[in-house]
PDB file of C-alpha atoms in Angstrom:
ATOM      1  CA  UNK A 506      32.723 328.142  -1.540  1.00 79.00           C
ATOM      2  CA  UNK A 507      35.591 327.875   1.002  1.00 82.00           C
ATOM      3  CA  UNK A 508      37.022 330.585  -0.292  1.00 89.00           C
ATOM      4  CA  UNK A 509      33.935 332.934   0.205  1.00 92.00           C
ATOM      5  CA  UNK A 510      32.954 331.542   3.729  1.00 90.00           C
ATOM      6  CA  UNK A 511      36.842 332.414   4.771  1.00 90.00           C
ATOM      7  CA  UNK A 512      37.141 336.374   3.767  1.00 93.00           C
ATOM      8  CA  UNK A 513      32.948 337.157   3.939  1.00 92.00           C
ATOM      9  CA  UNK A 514      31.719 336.922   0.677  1.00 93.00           C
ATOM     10  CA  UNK A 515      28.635 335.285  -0.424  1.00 93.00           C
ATOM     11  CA  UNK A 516      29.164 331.978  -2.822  1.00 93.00           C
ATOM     12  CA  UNK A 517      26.301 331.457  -5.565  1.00 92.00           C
ATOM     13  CA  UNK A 518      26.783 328.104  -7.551  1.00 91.00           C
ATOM     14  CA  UNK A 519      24.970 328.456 -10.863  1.00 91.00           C
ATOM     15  CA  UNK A 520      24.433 324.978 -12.172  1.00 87.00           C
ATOM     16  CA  UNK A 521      21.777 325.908 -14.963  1.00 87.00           C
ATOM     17  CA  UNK A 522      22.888 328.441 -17.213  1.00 86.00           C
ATOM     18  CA  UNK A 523      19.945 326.780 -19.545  1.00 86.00           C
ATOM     19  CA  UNK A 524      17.119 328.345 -17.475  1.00 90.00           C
ATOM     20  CA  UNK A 525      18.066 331.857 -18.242  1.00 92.00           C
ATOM     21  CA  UNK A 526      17.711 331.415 -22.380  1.00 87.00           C
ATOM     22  CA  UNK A 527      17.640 328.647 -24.776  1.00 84.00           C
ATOM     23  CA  UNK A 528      18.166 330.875 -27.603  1.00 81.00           C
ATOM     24  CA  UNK A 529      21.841 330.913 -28.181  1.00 85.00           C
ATOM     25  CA  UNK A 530      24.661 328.744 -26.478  1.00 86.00           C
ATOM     26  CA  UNK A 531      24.940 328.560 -22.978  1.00 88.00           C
ATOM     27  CA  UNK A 532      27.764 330.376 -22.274  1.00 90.00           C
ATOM     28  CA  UNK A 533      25.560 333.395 -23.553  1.00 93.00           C
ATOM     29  CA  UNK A 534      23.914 332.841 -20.413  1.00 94.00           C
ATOM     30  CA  UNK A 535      26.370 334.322 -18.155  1.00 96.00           C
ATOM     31  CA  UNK A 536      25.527 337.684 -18.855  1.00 97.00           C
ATOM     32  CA  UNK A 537      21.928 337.229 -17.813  1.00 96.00           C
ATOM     33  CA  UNK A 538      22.727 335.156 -14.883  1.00 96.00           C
ATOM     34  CA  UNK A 539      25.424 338.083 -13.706  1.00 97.00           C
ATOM     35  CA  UNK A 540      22.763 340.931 -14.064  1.00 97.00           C
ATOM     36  CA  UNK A 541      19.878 339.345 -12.450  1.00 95.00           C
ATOM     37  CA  UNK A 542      21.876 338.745  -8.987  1.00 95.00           C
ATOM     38  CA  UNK A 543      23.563 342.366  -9.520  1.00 95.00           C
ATOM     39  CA  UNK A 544      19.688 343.132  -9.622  1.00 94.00           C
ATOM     40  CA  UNK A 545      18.405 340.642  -6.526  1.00 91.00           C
ATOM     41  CA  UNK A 546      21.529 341.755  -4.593  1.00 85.00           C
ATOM     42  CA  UNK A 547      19.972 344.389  -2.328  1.00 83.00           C
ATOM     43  CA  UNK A 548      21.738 347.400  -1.099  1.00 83.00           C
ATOM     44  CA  UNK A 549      24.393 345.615   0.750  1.00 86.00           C
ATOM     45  CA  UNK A 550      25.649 344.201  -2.655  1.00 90.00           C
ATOM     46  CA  UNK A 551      28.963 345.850  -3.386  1.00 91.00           C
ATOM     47  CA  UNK A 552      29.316 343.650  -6.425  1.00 94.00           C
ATOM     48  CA  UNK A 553      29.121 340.491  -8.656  1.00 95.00           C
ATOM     49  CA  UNK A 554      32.632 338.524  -9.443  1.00 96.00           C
ATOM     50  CA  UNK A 555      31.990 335.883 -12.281  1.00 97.00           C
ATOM     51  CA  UNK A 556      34.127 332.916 -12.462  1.00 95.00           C
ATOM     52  CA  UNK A 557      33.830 330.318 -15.081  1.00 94.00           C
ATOM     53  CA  UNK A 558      34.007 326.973 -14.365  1.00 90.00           C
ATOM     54  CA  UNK A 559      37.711 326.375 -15.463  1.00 90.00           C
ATOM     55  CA  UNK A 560      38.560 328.984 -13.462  1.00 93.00           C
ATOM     56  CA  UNK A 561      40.507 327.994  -9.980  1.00 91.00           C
ATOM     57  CA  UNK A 562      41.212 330.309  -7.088  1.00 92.00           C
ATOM     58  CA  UNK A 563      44.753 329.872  -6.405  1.00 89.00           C
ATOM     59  CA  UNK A 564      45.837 332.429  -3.757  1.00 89.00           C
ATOM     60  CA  UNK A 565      43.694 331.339  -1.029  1.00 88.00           C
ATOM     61  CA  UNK A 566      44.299 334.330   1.210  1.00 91.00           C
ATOM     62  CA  UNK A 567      44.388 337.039  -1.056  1.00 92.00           C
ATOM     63  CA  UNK A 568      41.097 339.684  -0.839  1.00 93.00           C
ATOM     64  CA  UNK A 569      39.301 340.817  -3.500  1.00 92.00           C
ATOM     65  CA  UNK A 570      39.453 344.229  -2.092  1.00 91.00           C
ATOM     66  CA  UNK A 571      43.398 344.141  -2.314  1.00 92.00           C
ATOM     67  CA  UNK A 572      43.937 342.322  -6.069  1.00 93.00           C
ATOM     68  CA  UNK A 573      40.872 344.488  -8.067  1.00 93.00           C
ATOM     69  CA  UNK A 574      43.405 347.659  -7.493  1.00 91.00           C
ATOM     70  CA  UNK A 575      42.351 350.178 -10.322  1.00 88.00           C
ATOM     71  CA  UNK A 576      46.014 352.001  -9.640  1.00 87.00           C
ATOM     72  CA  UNK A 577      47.407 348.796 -12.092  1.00 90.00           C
ATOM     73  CA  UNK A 578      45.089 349.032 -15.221  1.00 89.00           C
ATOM     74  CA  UNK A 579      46.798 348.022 -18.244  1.00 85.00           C
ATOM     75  CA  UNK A 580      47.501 351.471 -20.321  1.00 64.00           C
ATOM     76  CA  UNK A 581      47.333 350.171 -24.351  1.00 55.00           C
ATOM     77  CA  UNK A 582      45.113 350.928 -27.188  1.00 54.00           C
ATOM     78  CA  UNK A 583      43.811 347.461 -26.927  1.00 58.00           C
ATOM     79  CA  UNK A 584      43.409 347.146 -23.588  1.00 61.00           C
ATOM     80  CA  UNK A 585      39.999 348.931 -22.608  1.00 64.00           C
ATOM     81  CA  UNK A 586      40.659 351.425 -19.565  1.00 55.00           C
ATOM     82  CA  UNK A 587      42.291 354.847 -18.446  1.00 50.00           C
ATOM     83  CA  UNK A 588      46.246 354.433 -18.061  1.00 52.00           C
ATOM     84  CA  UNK A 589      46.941 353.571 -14.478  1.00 51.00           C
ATOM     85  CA  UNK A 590      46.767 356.676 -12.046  1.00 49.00           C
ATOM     86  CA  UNK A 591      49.443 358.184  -9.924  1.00 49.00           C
ATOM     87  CA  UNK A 592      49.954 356.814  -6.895  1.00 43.00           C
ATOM     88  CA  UNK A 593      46.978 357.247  -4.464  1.00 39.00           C
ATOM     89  CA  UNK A 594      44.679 358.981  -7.086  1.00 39.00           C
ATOM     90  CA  UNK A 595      41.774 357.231  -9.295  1.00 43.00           C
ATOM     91  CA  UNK A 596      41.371 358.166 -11.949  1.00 49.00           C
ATOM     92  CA  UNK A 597      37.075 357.508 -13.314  1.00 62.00           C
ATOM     93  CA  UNK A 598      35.848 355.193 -10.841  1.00 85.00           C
ATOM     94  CA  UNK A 599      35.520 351.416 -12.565  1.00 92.00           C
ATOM     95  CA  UNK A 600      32.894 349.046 -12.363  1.00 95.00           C
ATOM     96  CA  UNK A 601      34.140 346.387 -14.042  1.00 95.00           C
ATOM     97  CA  UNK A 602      37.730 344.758 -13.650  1.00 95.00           C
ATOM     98  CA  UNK A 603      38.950 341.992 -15.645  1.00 96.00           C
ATOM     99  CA  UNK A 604      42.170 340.027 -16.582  1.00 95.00           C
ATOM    100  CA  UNK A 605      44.553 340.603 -20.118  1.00 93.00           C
ATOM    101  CA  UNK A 606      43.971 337.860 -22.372  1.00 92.00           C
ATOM    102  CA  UNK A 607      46.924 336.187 -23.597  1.00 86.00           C
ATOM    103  CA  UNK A 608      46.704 338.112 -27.784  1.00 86.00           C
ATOM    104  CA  UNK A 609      47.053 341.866 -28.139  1.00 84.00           C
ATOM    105  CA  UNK A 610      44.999 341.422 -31.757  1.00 85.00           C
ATOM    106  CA  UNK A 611      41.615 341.310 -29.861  1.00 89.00           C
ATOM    107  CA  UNK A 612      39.098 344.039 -30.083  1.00 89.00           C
ATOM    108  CA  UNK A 613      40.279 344.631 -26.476  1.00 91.00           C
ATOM    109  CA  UNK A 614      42.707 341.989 -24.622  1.00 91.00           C
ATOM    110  CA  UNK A 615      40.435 341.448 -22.176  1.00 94.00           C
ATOM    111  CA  UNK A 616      39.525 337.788 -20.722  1.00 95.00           C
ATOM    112  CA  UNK A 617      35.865 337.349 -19.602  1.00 95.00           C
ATOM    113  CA  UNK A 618      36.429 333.829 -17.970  1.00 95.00           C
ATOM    114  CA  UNK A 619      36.659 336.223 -14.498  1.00 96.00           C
ATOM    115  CA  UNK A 620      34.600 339.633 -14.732  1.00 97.00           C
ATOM    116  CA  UNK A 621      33.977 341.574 -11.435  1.00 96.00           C
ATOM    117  CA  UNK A 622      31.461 343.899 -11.694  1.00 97.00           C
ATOM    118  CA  UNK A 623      30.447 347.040  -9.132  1.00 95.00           C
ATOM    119  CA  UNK A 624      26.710 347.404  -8.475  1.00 94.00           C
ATOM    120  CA  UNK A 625      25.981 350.104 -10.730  1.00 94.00           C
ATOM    121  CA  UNK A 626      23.942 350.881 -13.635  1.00 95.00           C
ATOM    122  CA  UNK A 627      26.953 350.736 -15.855  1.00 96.00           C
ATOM    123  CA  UNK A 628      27.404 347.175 -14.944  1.00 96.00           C
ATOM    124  CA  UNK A 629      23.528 346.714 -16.160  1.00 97.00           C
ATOM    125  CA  UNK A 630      24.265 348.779 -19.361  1.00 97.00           C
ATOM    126  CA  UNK A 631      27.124 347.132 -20.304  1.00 98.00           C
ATOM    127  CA  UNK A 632      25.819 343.435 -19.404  1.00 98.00           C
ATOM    128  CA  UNK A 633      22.595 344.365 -21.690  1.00 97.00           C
ATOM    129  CA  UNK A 634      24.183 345.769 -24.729  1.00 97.00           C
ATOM    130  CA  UNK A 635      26.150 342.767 -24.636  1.00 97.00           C
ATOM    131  CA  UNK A 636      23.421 340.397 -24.745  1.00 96.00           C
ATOM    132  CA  UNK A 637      21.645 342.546 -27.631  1.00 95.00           C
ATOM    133  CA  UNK A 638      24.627 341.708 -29.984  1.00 93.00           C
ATOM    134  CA  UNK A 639      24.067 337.968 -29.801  1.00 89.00           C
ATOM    135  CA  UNK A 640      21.081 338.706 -31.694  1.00 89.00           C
ATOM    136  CA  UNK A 641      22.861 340.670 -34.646  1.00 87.00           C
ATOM    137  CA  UNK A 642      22.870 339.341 -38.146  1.00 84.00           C
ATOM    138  CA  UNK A 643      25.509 338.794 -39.536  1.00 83.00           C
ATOM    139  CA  UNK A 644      26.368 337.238 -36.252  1.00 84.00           C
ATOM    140  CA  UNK A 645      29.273 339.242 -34.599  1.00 87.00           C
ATOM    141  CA  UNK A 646      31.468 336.474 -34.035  1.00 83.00           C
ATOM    142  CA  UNK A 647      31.951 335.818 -37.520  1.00 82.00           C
ATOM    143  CA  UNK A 648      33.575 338.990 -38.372  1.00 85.00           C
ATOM    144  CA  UNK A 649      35.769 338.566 -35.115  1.00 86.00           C
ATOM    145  CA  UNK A 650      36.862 335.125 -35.652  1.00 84.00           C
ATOM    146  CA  UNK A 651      38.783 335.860 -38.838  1.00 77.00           C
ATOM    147  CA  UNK A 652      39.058 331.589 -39.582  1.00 76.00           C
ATOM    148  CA  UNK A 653      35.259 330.809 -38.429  1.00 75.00           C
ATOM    149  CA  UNK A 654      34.440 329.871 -42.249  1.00 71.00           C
ATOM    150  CA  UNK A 655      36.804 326.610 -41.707  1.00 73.00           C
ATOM    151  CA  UNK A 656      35.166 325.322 -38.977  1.00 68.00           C
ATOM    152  CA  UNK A 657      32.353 322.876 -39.510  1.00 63.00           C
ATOM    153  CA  UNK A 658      28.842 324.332 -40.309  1.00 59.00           C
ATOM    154  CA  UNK A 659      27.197 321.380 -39.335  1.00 60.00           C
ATOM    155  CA  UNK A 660      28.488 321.223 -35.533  1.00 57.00           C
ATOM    156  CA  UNK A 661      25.967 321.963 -32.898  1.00 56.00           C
ATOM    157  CA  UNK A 662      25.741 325.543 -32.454  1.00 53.00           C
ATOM    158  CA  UNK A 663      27.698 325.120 -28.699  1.00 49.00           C
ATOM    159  CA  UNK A 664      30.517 324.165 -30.709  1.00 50.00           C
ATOM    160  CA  UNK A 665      31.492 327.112 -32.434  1.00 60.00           C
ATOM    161  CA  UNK A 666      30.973 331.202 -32.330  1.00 80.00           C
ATOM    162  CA  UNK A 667      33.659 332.166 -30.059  1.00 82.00           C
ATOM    163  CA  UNK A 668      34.460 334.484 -28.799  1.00 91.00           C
ATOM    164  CA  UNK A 669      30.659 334.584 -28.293  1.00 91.00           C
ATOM    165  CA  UNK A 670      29.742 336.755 -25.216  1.00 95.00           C
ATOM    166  CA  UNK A 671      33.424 337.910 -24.878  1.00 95.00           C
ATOM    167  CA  UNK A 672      33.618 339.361 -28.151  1.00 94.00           C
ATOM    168  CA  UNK A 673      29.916 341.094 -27.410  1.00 95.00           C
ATOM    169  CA  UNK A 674      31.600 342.499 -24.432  1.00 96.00           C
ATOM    170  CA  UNK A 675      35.093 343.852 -26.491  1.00 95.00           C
ATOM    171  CA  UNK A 676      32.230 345.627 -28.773  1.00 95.00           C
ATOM    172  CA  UNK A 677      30.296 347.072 -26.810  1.00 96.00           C
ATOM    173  CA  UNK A 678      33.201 348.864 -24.734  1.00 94.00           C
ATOM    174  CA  UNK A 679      35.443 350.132 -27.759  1.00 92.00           C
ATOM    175  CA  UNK A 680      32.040 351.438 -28.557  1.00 92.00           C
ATOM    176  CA  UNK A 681      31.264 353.003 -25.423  1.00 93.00           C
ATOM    177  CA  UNK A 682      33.851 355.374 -24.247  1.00 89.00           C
ATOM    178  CA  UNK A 683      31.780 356.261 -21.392  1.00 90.00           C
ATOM    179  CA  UNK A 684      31.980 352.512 -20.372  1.00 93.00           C
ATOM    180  CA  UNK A 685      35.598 351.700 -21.615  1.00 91.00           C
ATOM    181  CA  UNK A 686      37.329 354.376 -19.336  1.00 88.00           C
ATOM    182  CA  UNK A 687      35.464 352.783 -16.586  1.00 92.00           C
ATOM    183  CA  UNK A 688      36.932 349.353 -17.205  1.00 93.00           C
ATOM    184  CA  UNK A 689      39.987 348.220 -15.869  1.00 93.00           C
ATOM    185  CA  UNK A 690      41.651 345.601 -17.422  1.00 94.00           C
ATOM    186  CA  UNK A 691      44.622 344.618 -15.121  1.00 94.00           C
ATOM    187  CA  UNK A 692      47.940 342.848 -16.126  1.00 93.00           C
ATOM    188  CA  UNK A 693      48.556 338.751 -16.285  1.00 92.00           C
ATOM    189  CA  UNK A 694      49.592 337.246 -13.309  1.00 91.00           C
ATOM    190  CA  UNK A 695      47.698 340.085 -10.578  1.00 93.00           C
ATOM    191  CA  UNK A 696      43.824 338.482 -11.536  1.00 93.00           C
ATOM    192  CA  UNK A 697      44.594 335.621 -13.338  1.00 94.00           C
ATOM    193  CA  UNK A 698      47.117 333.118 -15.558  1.00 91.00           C
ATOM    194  CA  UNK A 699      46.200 331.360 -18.406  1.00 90.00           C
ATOM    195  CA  UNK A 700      47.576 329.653 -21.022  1.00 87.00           C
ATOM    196  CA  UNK A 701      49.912 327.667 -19.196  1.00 85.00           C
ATOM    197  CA  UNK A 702      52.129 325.208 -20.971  1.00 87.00           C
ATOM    198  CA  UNK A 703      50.902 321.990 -19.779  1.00 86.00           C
ATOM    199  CA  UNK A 704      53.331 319.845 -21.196  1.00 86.00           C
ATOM    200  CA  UNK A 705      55.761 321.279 -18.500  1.00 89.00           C
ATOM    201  CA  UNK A 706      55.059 320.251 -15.560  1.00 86.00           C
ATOM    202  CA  UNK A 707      57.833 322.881 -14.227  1.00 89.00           C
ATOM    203  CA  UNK A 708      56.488 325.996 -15.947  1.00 87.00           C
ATOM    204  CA  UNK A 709      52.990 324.924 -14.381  1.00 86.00           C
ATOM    205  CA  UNK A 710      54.104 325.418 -11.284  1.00 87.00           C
ATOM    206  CA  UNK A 711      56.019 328.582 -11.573  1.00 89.00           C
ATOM    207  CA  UNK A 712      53.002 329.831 -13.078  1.00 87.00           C
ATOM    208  CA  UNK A 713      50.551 328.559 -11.152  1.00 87.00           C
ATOM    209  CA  UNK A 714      52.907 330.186  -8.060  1.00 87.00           C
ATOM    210  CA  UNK A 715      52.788 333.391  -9.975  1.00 88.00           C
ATOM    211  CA  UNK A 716      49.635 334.453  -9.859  1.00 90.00           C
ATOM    212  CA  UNK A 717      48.439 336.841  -7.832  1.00 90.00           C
ATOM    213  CA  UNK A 718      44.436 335.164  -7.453  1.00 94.00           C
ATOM    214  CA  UNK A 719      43.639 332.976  -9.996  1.00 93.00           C
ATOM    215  CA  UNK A 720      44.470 330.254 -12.859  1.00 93.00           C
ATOM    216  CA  UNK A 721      42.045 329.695 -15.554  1.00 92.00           C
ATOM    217  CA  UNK A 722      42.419 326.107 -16.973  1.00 90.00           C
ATOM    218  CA  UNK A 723      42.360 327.350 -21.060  1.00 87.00           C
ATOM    219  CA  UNK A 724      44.241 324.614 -23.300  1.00 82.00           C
ATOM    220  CA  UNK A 725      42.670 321.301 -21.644  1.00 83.00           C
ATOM    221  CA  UNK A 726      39.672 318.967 -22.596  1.00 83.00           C
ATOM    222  CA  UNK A 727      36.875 318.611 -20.130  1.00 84.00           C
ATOM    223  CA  UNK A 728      38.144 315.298 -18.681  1.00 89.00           C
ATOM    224  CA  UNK A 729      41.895 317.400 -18.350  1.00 87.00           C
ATOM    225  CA  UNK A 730      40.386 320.246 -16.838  1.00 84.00           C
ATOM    226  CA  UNK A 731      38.058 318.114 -14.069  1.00 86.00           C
ATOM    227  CA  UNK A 732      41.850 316.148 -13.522  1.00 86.00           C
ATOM    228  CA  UNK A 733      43.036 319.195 -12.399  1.00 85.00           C
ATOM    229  CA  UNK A 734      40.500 320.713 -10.776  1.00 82.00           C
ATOM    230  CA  UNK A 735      40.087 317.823  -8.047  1.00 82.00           C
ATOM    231  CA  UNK A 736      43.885 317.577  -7.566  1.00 83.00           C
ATOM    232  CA  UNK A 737      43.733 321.059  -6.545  1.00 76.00           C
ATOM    233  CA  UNK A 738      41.086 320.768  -4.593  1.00 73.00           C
ATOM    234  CA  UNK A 739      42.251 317.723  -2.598  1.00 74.00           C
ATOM    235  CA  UNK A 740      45.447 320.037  -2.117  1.00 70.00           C
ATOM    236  CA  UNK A 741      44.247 322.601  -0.994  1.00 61.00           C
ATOM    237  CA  UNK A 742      41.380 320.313   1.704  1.00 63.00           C
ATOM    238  CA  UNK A 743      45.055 318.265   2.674  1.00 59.00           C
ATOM    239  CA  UNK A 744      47.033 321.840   3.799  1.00 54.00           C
ATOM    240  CA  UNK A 745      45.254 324.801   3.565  1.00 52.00           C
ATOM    241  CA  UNK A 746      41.650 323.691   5.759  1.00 52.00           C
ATOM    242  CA  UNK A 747      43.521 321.137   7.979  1.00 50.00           C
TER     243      UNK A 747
END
């Protein structure tokens, strides 16, 4: 919130996912919850950026306008996207910018813990045809998840399915050309780090350092990630707002 209220931005705190479905687990929700305010937005909406809740803003002054820079796409055949453009020169205009993921064997190395997404009817087709696939049969995440047959069948249904409404969203671009050259999926550290080696506190801090906006806390239980959370955030009240 006080990094919206510093560069202009509007801060929405979603604390019930629940209330959009309670047909599939809650992290399904996002996808609803990011098209309805793309939706209630208005005209003066230039866009929806989705954070998940293990995901910490770390460079406090940097703009959104200046990190989402569609000149820096990742240029792979897993990585959904055109190859970056020359210098000054777009290529297809994106509506959606995300972060690598940290494994090049995903449908597309793409990270949906932090998903910006333009106001555009793209953003609505894509966000809709992801949704739809929760629903297939078999579900998708079983044929992504190529070890989801040793996890336990009797755990609660939040449990297990990843990657859930990531994978939907890996699917629905390699399927969608139209979509997928209008995604840019930009290079670890300029959106995000993750996958930081915790056991170090030294690497931590190089990496946390390195980013160029964000660190998402992957790797650490609940009680882990809330640790770290409020020790950032008492950093950043003690230096940065005083």
């Amino acid at each position: 919130a006080a990094y919206a209220e510093r560069h202009g931005y509007r801060f929405i705190l979603d604390k019930q996912l629940d209330r959009w479905s309670d047909r599939r687990p809650v992290v399904w929700n996002k996808l609803l919850s990011i098209a309805h305010h793309l939706k209630a937005g208005g005209k003066d909406l230039a866009g929806v950026l989705w954070l998940d809740a293990d995901v910490l803003i770390a460079n406090l002054s940097a703009r959104l306008e200046d990190v989402l820079d569609a000149r820096l796409c990742v240029s792979s055949d897993r990585a959904c996207g055109a190859p970056p453009a020359e210098e000054g020169v777009l290529l297809a205009p994106k509506f959606l910018f995300a972060s690598e993921d940290a494994d090049e064997t995903f449908e597309v190395n793409l990270n949906a813990g932090m998903l910006a997404f333009a106001r555009s009817q793209a953003s609505l087709r894509l966000l809709e045809a992801s949704w739809a696939l929760g629903a297939a049969q078999p579900p998708l995440w079983k044929e992504q998840d190529p070890v989801w047959f040793l996890k336990d069948a009797r755990a609660p249904a939040s449990a297990w399915g990843w990657p859930a409404e990531q994978g939907a969203i890996w699917r629905v671009l390699r399927a969608t050309p139209a979509l997928c050259e209008r995604t840019c999926v930009l290079p670890r550290p300029r959106l995000q780090v993750l996958g930081l080696n915790w056991s170090s506190p030294t690497s931590v801090h190089a990496d946390w350092r390195a980013t160029g906006f964000a660190v998402h806390l992957t790797g650490l239980d609940t009680a882990s990630r809330s640790h770290v959370a409020r020790s950032w955030w008492e950093c950043v009240t003690d230096t940065w707002m005083n």
